[in-house]
CSV table of C-alpha atoms and ligand atoms in Angstrom, one decimal:
chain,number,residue,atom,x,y,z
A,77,UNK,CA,0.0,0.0,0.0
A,78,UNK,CA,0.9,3.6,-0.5
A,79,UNK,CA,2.2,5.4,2.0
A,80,UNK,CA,0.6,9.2,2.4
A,81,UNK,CA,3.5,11.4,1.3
A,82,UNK,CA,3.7,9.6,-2.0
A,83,UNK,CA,0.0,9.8,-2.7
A,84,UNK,CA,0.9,13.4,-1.6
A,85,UNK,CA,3.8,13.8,-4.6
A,86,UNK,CA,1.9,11.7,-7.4
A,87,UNK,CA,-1.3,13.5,-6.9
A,88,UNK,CA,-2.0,17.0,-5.8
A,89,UNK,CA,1.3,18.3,-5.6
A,90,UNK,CA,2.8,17.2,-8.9
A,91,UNK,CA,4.5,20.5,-10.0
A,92,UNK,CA,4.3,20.7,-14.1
A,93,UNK,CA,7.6,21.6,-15.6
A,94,UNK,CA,7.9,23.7,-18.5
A,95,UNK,CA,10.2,23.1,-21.4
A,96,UNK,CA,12.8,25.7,-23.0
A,97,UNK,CA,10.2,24.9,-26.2
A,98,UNK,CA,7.0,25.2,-24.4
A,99,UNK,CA,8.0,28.3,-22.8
A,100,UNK,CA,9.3,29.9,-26.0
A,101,UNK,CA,6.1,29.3,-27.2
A,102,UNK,CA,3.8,30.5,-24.3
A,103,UNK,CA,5.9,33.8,-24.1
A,104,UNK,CA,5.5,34.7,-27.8
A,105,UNK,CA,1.9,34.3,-27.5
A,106,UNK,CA,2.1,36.4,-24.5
A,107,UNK,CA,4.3,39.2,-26.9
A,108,UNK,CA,1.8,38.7,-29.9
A,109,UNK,CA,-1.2,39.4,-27.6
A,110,UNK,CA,-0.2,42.0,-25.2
A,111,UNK,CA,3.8,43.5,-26.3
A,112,UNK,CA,4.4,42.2,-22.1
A,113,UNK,CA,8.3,41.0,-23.0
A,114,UNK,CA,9.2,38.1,-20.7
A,115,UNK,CA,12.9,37.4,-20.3
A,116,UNK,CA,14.7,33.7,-19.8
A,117,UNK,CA,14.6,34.8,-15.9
A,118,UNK,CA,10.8,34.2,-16.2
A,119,UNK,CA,10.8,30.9,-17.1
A,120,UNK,CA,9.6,29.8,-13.3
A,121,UNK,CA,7.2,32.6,-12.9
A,122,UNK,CA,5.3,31.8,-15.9
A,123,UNK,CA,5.0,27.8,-14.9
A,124,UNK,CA,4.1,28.8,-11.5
A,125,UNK,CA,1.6,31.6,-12.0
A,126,UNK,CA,-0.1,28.9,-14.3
A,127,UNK,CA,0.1,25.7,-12.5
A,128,UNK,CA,-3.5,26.1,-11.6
A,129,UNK,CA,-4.8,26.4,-14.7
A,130,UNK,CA,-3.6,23.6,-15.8
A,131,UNK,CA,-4.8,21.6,-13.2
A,132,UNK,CA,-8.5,23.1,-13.5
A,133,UNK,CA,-8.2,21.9,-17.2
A,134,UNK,CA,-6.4,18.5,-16.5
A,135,UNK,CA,-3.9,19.4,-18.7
A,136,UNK,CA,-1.0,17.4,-18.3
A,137,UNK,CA,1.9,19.6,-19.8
A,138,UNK,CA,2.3,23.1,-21.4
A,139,UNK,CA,2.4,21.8,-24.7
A,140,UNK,CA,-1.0,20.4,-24.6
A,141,UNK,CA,-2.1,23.9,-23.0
A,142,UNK,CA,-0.4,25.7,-25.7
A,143,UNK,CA,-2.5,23.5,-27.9
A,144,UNK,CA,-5.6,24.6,-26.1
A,145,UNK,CA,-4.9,28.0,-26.4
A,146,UNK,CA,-4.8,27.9,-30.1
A,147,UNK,CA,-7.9,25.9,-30.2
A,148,UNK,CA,-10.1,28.7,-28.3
A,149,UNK,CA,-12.0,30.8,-30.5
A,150,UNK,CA,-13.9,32.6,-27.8
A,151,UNK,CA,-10.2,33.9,-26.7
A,152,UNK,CA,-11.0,33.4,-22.9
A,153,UNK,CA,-8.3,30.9,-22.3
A,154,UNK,CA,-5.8,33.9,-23.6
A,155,UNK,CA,-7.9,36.3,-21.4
A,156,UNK,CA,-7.0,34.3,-18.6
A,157,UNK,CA,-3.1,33.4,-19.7
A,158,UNK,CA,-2.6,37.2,-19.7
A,159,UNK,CA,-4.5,38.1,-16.9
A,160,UNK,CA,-2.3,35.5,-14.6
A,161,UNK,CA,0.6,36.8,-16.0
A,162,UNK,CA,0.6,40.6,-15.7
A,163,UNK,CA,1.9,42.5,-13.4
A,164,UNK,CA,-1.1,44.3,-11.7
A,165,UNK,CA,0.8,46.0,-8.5
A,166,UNK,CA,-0.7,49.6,-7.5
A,167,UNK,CA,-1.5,51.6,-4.9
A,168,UNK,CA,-3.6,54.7,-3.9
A,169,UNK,CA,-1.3,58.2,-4.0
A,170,UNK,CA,2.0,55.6,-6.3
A,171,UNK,CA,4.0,58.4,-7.4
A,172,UNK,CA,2.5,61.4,-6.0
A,173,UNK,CA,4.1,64.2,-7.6
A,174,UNK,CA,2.1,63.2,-10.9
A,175,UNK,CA,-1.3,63.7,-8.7
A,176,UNK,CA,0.2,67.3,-7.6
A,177,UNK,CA,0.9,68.2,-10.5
A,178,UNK,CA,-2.3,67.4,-12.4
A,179,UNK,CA,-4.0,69.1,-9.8
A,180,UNK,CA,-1.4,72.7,-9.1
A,181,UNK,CA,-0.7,72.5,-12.7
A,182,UNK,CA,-2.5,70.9,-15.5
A,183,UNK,CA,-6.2,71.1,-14.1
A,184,UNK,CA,-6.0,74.8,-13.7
A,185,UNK,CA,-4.1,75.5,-17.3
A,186,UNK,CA,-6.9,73.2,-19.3
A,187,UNK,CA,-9.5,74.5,-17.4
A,188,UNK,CA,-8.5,78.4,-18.5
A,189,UNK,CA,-8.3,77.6,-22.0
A,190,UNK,CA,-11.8,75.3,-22.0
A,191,UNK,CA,-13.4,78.5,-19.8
A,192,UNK,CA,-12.2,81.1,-22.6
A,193,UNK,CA,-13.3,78.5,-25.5
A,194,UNK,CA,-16.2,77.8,-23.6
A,195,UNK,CA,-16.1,74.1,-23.9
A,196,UNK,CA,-16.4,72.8,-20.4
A,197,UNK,CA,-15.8,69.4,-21.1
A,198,UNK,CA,-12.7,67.2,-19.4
A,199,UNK,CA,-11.9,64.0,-20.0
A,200,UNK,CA,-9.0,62.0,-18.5
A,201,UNK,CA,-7.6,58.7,-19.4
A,202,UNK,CA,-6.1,55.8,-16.7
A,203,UNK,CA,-4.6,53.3,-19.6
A,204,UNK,CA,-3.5,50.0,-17.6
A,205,UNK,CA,-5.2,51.3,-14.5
A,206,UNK,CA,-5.0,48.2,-12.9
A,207,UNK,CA,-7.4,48.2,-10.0
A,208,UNK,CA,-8.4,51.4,-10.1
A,209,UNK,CA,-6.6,53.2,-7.8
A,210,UNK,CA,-5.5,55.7,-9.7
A,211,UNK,CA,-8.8,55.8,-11.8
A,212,UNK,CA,-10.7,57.1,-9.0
A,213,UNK,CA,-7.6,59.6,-7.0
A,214,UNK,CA,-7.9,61.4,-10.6
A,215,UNK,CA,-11.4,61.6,-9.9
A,216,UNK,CA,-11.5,62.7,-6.5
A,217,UNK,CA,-8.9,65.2,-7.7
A,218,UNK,CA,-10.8,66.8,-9.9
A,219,UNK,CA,-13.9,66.9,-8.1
A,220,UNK,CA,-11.7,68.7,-5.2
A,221,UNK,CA,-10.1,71.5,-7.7
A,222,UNK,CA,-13.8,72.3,-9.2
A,223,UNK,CA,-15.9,71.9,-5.8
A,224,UNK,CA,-19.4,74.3,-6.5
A,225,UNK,CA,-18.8,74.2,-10.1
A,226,UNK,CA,-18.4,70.4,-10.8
A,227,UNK,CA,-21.6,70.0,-11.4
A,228,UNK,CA,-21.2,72.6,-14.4
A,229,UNK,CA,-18.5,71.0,-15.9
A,230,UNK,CA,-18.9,67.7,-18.1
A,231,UNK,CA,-16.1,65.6,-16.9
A,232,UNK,CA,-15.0,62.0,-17.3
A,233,UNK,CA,-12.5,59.5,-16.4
A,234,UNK,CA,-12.0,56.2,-18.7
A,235,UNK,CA,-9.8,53.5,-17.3
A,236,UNK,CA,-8.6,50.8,-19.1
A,237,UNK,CA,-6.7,47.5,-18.7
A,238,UNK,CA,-6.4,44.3,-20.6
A,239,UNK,CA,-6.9,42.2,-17.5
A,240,UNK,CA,-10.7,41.7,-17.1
A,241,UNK,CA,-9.7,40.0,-13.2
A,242,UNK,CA,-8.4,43.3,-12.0
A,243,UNK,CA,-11.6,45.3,-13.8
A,244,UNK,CA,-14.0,43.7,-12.1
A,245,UNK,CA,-11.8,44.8,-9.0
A,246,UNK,CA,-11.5,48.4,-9.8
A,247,UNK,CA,-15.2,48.2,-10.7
A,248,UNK,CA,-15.9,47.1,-7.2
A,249,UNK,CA,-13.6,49.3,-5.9
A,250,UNK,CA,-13.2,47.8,-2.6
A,251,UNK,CA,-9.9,48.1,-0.9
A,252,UNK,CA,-8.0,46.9,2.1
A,253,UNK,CA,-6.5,48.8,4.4
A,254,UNK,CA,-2.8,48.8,3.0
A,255,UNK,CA,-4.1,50.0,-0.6
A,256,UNK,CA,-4.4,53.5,1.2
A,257,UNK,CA,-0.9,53.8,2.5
A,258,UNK,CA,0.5,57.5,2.6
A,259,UNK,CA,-3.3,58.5,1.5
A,260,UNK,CA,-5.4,61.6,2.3
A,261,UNK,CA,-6.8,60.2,5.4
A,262,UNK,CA,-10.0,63.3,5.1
A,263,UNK,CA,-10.3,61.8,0.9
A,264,UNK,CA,-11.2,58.5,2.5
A,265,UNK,CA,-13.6,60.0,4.6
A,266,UNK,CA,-15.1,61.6,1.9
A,267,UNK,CA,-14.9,59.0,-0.4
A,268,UNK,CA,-15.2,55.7,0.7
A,269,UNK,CA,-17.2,54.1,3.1
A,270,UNK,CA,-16.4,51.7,5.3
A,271,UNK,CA,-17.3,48.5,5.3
A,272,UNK,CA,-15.5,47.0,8.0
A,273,UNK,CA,-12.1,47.3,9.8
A,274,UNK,CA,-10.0,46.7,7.0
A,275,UNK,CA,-12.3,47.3,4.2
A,276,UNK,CA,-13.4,51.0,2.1
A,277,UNK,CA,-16.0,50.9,-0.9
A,278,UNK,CA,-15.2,54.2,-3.2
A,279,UNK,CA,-19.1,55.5,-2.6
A,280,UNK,CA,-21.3,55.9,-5.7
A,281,UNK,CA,-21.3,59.3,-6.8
A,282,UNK,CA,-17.5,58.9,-7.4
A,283,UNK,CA,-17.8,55.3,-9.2
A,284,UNK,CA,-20.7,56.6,-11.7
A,285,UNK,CA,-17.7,59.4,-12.8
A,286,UNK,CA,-15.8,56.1,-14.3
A,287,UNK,CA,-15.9,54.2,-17.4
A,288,UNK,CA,-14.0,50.8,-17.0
A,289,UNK,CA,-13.2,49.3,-20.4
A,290,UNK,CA,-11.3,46.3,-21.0
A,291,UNK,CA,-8.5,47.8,-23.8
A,292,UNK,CA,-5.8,46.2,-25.2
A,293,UNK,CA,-2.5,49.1,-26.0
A,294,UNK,CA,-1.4,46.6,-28.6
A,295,UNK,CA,-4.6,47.9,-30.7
A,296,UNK,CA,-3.0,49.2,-33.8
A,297,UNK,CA,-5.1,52.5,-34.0
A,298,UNK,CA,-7.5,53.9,-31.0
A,299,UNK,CA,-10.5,54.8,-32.0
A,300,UNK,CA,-12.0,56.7,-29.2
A,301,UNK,CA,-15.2,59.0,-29.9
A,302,UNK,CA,-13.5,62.0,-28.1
A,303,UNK,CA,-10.0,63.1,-27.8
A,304,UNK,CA,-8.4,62.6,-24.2
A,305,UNK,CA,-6.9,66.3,-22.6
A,306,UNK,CA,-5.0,64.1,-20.1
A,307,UNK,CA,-3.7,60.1,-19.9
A,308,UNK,CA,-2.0,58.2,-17.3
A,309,UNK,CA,-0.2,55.3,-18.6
A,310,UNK,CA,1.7,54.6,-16.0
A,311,UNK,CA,4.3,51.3,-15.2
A,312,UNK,CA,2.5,49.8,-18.6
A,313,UNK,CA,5.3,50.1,-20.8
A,314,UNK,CA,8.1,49.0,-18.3
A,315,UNK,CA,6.8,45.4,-20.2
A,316,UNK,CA,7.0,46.2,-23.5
A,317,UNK,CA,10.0,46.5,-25.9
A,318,UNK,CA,11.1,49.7,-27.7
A,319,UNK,CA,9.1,48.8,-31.3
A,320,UNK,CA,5.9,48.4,-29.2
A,321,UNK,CA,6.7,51.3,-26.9
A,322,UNK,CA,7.4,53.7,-29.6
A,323,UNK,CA,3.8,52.4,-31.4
A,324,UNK,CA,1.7,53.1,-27.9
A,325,UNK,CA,3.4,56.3,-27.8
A,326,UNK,CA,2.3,57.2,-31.5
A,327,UNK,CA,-1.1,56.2,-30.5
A,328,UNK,CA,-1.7,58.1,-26.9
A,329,UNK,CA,0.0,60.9,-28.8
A,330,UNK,CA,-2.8,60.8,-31.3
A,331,UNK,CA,-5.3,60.7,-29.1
A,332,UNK,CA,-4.3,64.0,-26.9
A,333,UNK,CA,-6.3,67.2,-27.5
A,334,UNK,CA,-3.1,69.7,-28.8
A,335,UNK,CA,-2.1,70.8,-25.3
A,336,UNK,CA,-2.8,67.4,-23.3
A,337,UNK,CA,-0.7,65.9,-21.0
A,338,UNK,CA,0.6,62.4,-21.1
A,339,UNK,CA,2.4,60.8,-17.7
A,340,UNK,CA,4.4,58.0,-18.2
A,341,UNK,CA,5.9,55.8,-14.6
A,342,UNK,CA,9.0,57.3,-12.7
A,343,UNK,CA,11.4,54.6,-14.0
A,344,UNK,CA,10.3,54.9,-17.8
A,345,UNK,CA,11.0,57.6,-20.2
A,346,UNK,CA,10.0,58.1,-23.9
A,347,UNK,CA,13.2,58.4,-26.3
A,348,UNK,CA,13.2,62.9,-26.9
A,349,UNK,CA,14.7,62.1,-30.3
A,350,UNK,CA,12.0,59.9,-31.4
A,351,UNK,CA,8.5,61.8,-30.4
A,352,UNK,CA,7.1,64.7,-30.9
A,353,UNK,CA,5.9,65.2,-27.5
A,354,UNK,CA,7.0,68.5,-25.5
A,355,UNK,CA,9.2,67.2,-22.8
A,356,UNK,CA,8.0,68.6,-19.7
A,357,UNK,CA,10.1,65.9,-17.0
A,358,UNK,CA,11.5,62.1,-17.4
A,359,UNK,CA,7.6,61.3,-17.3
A,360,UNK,CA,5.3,64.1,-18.1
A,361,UNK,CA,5.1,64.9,-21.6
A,362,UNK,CA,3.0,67.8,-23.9
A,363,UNK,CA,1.4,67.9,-27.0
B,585,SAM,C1,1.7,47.7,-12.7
B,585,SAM,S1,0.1,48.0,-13.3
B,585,SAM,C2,0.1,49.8,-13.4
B,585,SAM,C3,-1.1,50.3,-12.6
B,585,SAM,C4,-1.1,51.9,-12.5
B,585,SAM,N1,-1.1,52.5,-13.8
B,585,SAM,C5,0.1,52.3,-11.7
B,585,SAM,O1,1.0,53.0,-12.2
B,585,SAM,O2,0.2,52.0,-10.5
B,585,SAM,C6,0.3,47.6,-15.1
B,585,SAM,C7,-1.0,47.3,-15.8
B,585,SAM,O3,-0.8,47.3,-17.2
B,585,SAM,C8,-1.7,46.3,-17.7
B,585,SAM,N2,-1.3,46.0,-19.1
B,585,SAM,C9,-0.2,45.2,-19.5
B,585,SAM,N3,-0.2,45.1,-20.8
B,585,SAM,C10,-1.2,45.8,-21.3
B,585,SAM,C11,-1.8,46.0,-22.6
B,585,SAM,N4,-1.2,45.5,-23.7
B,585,SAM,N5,-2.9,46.8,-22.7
B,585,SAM,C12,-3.5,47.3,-21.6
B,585,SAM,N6,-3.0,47.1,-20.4
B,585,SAM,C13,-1.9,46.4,-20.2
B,585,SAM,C14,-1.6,45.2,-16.7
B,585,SAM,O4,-2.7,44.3,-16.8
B,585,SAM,C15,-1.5,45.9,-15.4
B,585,SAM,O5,-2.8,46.0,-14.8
Protein backbone atom coordinates (compact mmCIF):
# COMPACT_ATOMS: atom_id res chain seq x y z
CA UNK A 1 0.00 0.00 0.00
CA UNK A 2 0.94 3.55 -0.48
CA UNK A 3 2.20 5.40 2.02
CA UNK A 4 0.61 9.24 2.44
CA UNK A 5 3.54 11.37 1.32
CA UNK A 6 3.73 9.57 -1.96
CA UNK A 7 0.00 9.83 -2.71
CA UNK A 8 0.87 13.42 -1.58
CA UNK A 9 3.82 13.76 -4.57
CA UNK A 10 1.92 11.72 -7.36
CA UNK A 11 -1.30 13.48 -6.91
CA UNK A 12 -1.96 16.96 -5.80
CA UNK A 13 1.32 18.25 -5.59
CA UNK A 14 2.80 17.18 -8.86
CA UNK A 15 4.48 20.52 -10.00
CA UNK A 16 4.34 20.69 -14.14
CA UNK A 17 7.61 21.58 -15.62
CA UNK A 18 7.89 23.65 -18.52
CA UNK A 19 10.19 23.12 -21.38
CA UNK A 20 12.75 25.69 -23.03
CA UNK A 21 10.23 24.91 -26.19
CA UNK A 22 7.03 25.19 -24.38
CA UNK A 23 8.03 28.34 -22.77
CA UNK A 24 9.34 29.90 -26.01
CA UNK A 25 6.12 29.26 -27.18
CA UNK A 26 3.85 30.55 -24.32
CA UNK A 27 5.85 33.78 -24.12
CA UNK A 28 5.48 34.73 -27.83
CA UNK A 29 1.88 34.30 -27.50
CA UNK A 30 2.05 36.44 -24.47
CA UNK A 31 4.32 39.19 -26.87
CA UNK A 32 1.80 38.72 -29.88
CA UNK A 33 -1.19 39.36 -27.57
CA UNK A 34 -0.15 42.03 -25.20
CA UNK A 35 3.79 43.50 -26.30
CA UNK A 36 4.45 42.18 -22.12
CA UNK A 37 8.31 41.03 -22.96
CA UNK A 38 9.15 38.09 -20.68
CA UNK A 39 12.93 37.43 -20.31
CA UNK A 40 14.65 33.73 -19.83
CA UNK A 41 14.63 34.84 -15.94
CA UNK A 42 10.77 34.18 -16.24
CA UNK A 43 10.79 30.88 -17.07
CA UNK A 44 9.57 29.76 -13.30
CA UNK A 45 7.21 32.56 -12.88
CA UNK A 46 5.26 31.82 -15.85
CA UNK A 47 5.05 27.76 -14.91
CA UNK A 48 4.12 28.81 -11.48
CA UNK A 49 1.64 31.56 -12.02
CA UNK A 50 -0.06 28.89 -14.25
CA UNK A 51 0.11 25.72 -12.54
CA UNK A 52 -3.47 26.08 -11.60
CA UNK A 53 -4.75 26.38 -14.69
CA UNK A 54 -3.61 23.62 -15.82
CA UNK A 55 -4.75 21.58 -13.25
CA UNK A 56 -8.48 23.11 -13.51
CA UNK A 57 -8.23 21.89 -17.23
CA UNK A 58 -6.42 18.49 -16.52
CA UNK A 59 -3.92 19.40 -18.71
CA UNK A 60 -0.97 17.44 -18.29
CA UNK A 61 1.94 19.63 -19.82
CA UNK A 62 2.31 23.15 -21.43
CA UNK A 63 2.42 21.83 -24.68
CA UNK A 64 -1.01 20.45 -24.62
CA UNK A 65 -2.06 23.94 -22.99
CA UNK A 66 -0.41 25.71 -25.67
CA UNK A 67 -2.55 23.45 -27.90
CA UNK A 68 -5.62 24.58 -26.08
CA UNK A 69 -4.95 28.01 -26.44
CA UNK A 70 -4.83 27.93 -30.11
CA UNK A 71 -7.93 25.90 -30.20
CA UNK A 72 -10.08 28.71 -28.32
CA UNK A 73 -12.01 30.77 -30.45
CA UNK A 74 -13.87 32.60 -27.78
CA UNK A 75 -10.19 33.86 -26.73
CA UNK A 76 -11.04 33.35 -22.95
CA UNK A 77 -8.31 30.91 -22.33
CA UNK A 78 -5.82 33.86 -23.60
CA UNK A 79 -7.89 36.29 -21.36
CA UNK A 80 -7.01 34.26 -18.64
CA UNK A 81 -3.10 33.42 -19.73
CA UNK A 82 -2.64 37.18 -19.75
CA UNK A 83 -4.45 38.10 -16.87
CA UNK A 84 -2.26 35.48 -14.63
CA UNK A 85 0.62 36.83 -16.04
CA UNK A 86 0.62 40.59 -15.71
CA UNK A 87 1.88 42.50 -13.39
CA UNK A 88 -1.10 44.34 -11.66
CA UNK A 89 0.78 46.04 -8.47
CA UNK A 90 -0.66 49.61 -7.48
CA UNK A 91 -1.47 51.59 -4.92
CA UNK A 92 -3.63 54.72 -3.90
CA UNK A 93 -1.26 58.17 -3.98
CA UNK A 94 1.99 55.61 -6.28
CA UNK A 95 4.04 58.39 -7.35
CA UNK A 96 2.54 61.41 -5.99
CA UNK A 97 4.15 64.15 -7.61
CA UNK A 98 2.12 63.16 -10.92
CA UNK A 99 -1.34 63.74 -8.73
CA UNK A 100 0.23 67.31 -7.57
CA UNK A 101 0.93 68.19 -10.52
CA UNK A 102 -2.33 67.38 -12.38
CA UNK A 103 -3.98 69.10 -9.76
CA UNK A 104 -1.41 72.65 -9.11
CA UNK A 105 -0.72 72.50 -12.74
CA UNK A 106 -2.48 70.86 -15.52
CA UNK A 107 -6.16 71.11 -14.15
CA UNK A 108 -6.04 74.81 -13.69
CA UNK A 109 -4.08 75.54 -17.28
CA UNK A 110 -6.91 73.18 -19.25
CA UNK A 111 -9.50 74.53 -17.44
CA UNK A 112 -8.49 78.36 -18.46
CA UNK A 113 -8.27 77.60 -22.01
CA UNK A 114 -11.76 75.31 -22.02
CA UNK A 115 -13.42 78.48 -19.78
CA UNK A 116 -12.15 81.05 -22.62
CA UNK A 117 -13.27 78.55 -25.54
CA UNK A 118 -16.17 77.80 -23.63
CA UNK A 119 -16.10 74.11 -23.91
CA UNK A 120 -16.43 72.75 -20.35
CA UNK A 121 -15.79 69.43 -21.09
CA UNK A 122 -12.73 67.18 -19.40
CA UNK A 123 -11.88 64.01 -20.04
CA UNK A 124 -9.03 61.99 -18.46
CA UNK A 125 -7.59 58.66 -19.42
CA UNK A 126 -6.09 55.80 -16.66
CA UNK A 127 -4.57 53.26 -19.61
CA UNK A 128 -3.54 49.96 -17.61
CA UNK A 129 -5.18 51.34 -14.49
CA UNK A 130 -5.01 48.16 -12.88
CA UNK A 131 -7.44 48.19 -10.01
CA UNK A 132 -8.43 51.37 -10.08
CA UNK A 133 -6.58 53.25 -7.79
CA UNK A 134 -5.48 55.68 -9.74
CA UNK A 135 -8.79 55.79 -11.78
CA UNK A 136 -10.71 57.06 -8.97
CA UNK A 137 -7.60 59.56 -7.01
CA UNK A 138 -7.90 61.40 -10.61
CA UNK A 139 -11.43 61.58 -9.88
CA UNK A 140 -11.49 62.72 -6.54
CA UNK A 141 -8.85 65.15 -7.71
CA UNK A 142 -10.77 66.79 -9.86
CA UNK A 143 -13.94 66.94 -8.13
CA UNK A 144 -11.67 68.73 -5.15
CA UNK A 145 -10.10 71.45 -7.68
CA UNK A 146 -13.77 72.33 -9.24
CA UNK A 147 -15.87 71.86 -5.81
CA UNK A 148 -19.41 74.34 -6.48
CA UNK A 149 -18.80 74.18 -10.06
CA UNK A 150 -18.38 70.44 -10.79
CA UNK A 151 -21.59 69.98 -11.43
CA UNK A 152 -21.21 72.61 -14.40
CA UNK A 153 -18.49 70.99 -15.88
CA UNK A 154 -18.95 67.74 -18.06
CA UNK A 155 -16.13 65.58 -16.88
CA UNK A 156 -14.96 62.00 -17.33
CA UNK A 157 -12.45 59.52 -16.41
CA UNK A 158 -12.04 56.24 -18.68
CA UNK A 159 -9.77 53.51 -17.28
CA UNK A 160 -8.61 50.75 -19.11
CA UNK A 161 -6.73 47.54 -18.66
CA UNK A 162 -6.36 44.27 -20.63
CA UNK A 163 -6.88 42.16 -17.51
CA UNK A 164 -10.67 41.73 -17.12
CA UNK A 165 -9.67 39.99 -13.18
CA UNK A 166 -8.42 43.27 -12.03
CA UNK A 167 -11.58 45.29 -13.81
CA UNK A 168 -13.96 43.70 -12.08
CA UNK A 169 -11.81 44.84 -9.05
CA UNK A 170 -11.46 48.39 -9.79
CA UNK A 171 -15.17 48.23 -10.74
CA UNK A 172 -15.94 47.06 -7.24
CA UNK A 173 -13.65 49.31 -5.85
CA UNK A 174 -13.21 47.79 -2.57
CA UNK A 175 -9.86 48.11 -0.90
CA UNK A 176 -7.98 46.93 2.13
CA UNK A 177 -6.52 48.77 4.36
CA UNK A 178 -2.77 48.76 2.99
CA UNK A 179 -4.08 50.05 -0.62
CA UNK A 180 -4.45 53.51 1.25
CA UNK A 181 -0.87 53.77 2.51
CA UNK A 182 0.52 57.54 2.62
CA UNK A 183 -3.35 58.51 1.47
CA UNK A 184 -5.42 61.56 2.27
CA UNK A 185 -6.79 60.21 5.41
CA UNK A 186 -9.96 63.32 5.07
CA UNK A 187 -10.34 61.84 0.92
CA UNK A 188 -11.24 58.47 2.47
CA UNK A 189 -13.64 59.96 4.61
CA UNK A 190 -15.08 61.63 1.88
CA UNK A 191 -14.89 59.05 -0.36
CA UNK A 192 -15.19 55.75 0.69
CA UNK A 193 -17.23 54.13 3.13
CA UNK A 194 -16.35 51.68 5.26
CA UNK A 195 -17.33 48.52 5.34
CA UNK A 196 -15.53 46.99 8.05
CA UNK A 197 -12.13 47.30 9.77
CA UNK A 198 -9.99 46.75 6.96
CA UNK A 199 -12.31 47.30 4.24
CA UNK A 200 -13.40 51.03 2.11
CA UNK A 201 -16.01 50.88 -0.93
CA UNK A 202 -15.24 54.24 -3.17
CA UNK A 203 -19.12 55.50 -2.63
CA UNK A 204 -21.28 55.89 -5.73
CA UNK A 205 -21.30 59.31 -6.82
CA UNK A 206 -17.53 58.90 -7.45
CA UNK A 207 -17.79 55.30 -9.24
CA UNK A 208 -20.65 56.59 -11.67
CA UNK A 209 -17.66 59.37 -12.81
CA UNK A 210 -15.77 56.12 -14.30
CA UNK A 211 -15.87 54.18 -17.39
CA UNK A 212 -13.95 50.84 -17.00
CA UNK A 213 -13.23 49.33 -20.38
CA UNK A 214 -11.31 46.31 -20.96
CA UNK A 215 -8.46 47.77 -23.80
CA UNK A 216 -5.77 46.24 -25.16
CA UNK A 217 -2.51 49.06 -26.02
CA UNK A 218 -1.39 46.64 -28.58
CA UNK A 219 -4.55 47.93 -30.68
CA UNK A 220 -2.96 49.21 -33.77
CA UNK A 221 -5.12 52.45 -33.98
CA UNK A 222 -7.46 53.87 -30.96
CA UNK A 223 -10.52 54.83 -32.04
CA UNK A 224 -12.03 56.72 -29.19
CA UNK A 225 -15.25 58.97 -29.89
CA UNK A 226 -13.53 62.00 -28.12
CA UNK A 227 -10.04 63.11 -27.77
CA UNK A 228 -8.40 62.60 -24.19
CA UNK A 229 -6.87 66.29 -22.63
CA UNK A 230 -5.02 64.12 -20.15
CA UNK A 231 -3.66 60.15 -19.88
CA UNK A 232 -1.98 58.23 -17.30
CA UNK A 233 -0.16 55.32 -18.63
CA UNK A 234 1.69 54.62 -15.96
CA UNK A 235 4.33 51.32 -15.25
CA UNK A 236 2.50 49.78 -18.59
CA UNK A 237 5.27 50.06 -20.77
CA UNK A 238 8.11 48.99 -18.33
CA UNK A 239 6.80 45.43 -20.17
CA UNK A 240 7.03 46.19 -23.46
CA UNK A 241 10.04 46.48 -25.92
CA UNK A 242 11.10 49.71 -27.68
CA UNK A 243 9.07 48.81 -31.30
CA UNK A 244 5.86 48.40 -29.21
CA UNK A 245 6.66 51.34 -26.86
CA UNK A 246 7.38 53.69 -29.62
CA UNK A 247 3.83 52.43 -31.42
CA UNK A 248 1.73 53.06 -27.93
CA UNK A 249 3.45 56.32 -27.83
CA UNK A 250 2.27 57.18 -31.53
CA UNK A 251 -1.07 56.19 -30.49
CA UNK A 252 -1.66 58.09 -26.90
CA UNK A 253 -0.01 60.93 -28.80
CA UNK A 254 -2.84 60.83 -31.34
CA UNK A 255 -5.33 60.72 -29.06
CA UNK A 256 -4.27 63.95 -26.87
CA UNK A 257 -6.28 67.16 -27.54
CA UNK A 258 -3.14 69.74 -28.79
CA UNK A 259 -2.06 70.82 -25.28
CA UNK A 260 -2.83 67.37 -23.26
CA UNK A 261 -0.74 65.93 -20.99
CA UNK A 262 0.63 62.43 -21.09
CA UNK A 263 2.39 60.85 -17.74
CA UNK A 264 4.39 58.03 -18.16
CA UNK A 265 5.89 55.76 -14.58
CA UNK A 266 9.01 57.32 -12.71
CA UNK A 267 11.44 54.60 -13.97
CA UNK A 268 10.29 54.94 -17.84
CA UNK A 269 11.00 57.63 -20.22
CA UNK A 270 10.00 58.09 -23.91
CA UNK A 271 13.24 58.44 -26.28
CA UNK A 272 13.23 62.93 -26.88
CA UNK A 273 14.66 62.08 -30.27
CA UNK A 274 12.00 59.94 -31.44
CA UNK A 275 8.47 61.84 -30.41
CA UNK A 276 7.05 64.74 -30.85
CA UNK A 277 5.86 65.24 -27.48
CA UNK A 278 7.04 68.49 -25.45
CA UNK A 279 9.20 67.16 -22.79
CA UNK A 280 7.98 68.64 -19.70
CA UNK A 281 10.08 65.90 -16.99
CA UNK A 282 11.45 62.12 -17.42
CA UNK A 283 7.58 61.35 -17.25
CA UNK A 284 5.33 64.09 -18.09
CA UNK A 285 5.06 64.85 -21.60
CA UNK A 286 3.03 67.78 -23.86
CA UNK A 287 1.44 67.91 -27.01
C1 LIG B 1 1.73 47.72 -12.73
S1 LIG B 1 0.13 47.99 -13.34
C2 LIG B 1 0.07 49.77 -13.41
C3 LIG B 1 -1.08 50.34 -12.63
C4 LIG B 1 -1.07 51.86 -12.49
N1 LIG B 1 -1.10 52.50 -13.77
C5 LIG B 1 0.12 52.31 -11.68
O1 LIG B 1 1.02 52.95 -12.20
O2 LIG B 1 0.16 52.00 -10.47
C6 LIG B 1 0.32 47.58 -15.08
C7 LIG B 1 -1.01 47.28 -15.75
O3 LIG B 1 -0.82 47.27 -17.17
C8 LIG B 1 -1.70 46.32 -17.72
N2 LIG B 1 -1.27 45.97 -19.08
C9 LIG B 1 -0.21 45.21 -19.47
N3 LIG B 1 -0.19 45.08 -20.80
C10 LIG B 1 -1.24 45.78 -21.28
C11 LIG B 1 -1.75 46.03 -22.59
N4 LIG B 1 -1.18 45.51 -23.69
N5 LIG B 1 -2.86 46.80 -22.71
C12 LIG B 1 -3.46 47.32 -21.61
N6 LIG B 1 -3.03 47.13 -20.36
C13 LIG B 1 -1.93 46.37 -20.19
C14 LIG B 1 -1.63 45.16 -16.74
O4 LIG B 1 -2.75 44.30 -16.84
C15 LIG B 1 -1.53 45.90 -15.39
O5 LIG B 1 -2.78 46.00 -14.77
Amino acid sequence: MKNIDSYISNHQFDIIDITDDEFNLIRELIYSQSGIVLSDKKKSLVAGRLQKVLKQYQLNNFNDYYNELNKDKSGALLTELIDKISTNHTFFGRENDHFEYFKDIVLPELSKIKIESNNLDLRVWSAGCSTGEEAYTLAFIIREFFKNNFHKWDTGVLATDISSTVLSKAMQGIYDGSKFHGFHSEWKLRYFKKIDDNKWEVIPEIKSEIVFRRFNLLTPKFCFKTQMDVIFCRNVMIYFDKQTRAAVIQNLYDTLTDGGYLFIGHSEAIDRTQTKFQYISPSIYKK
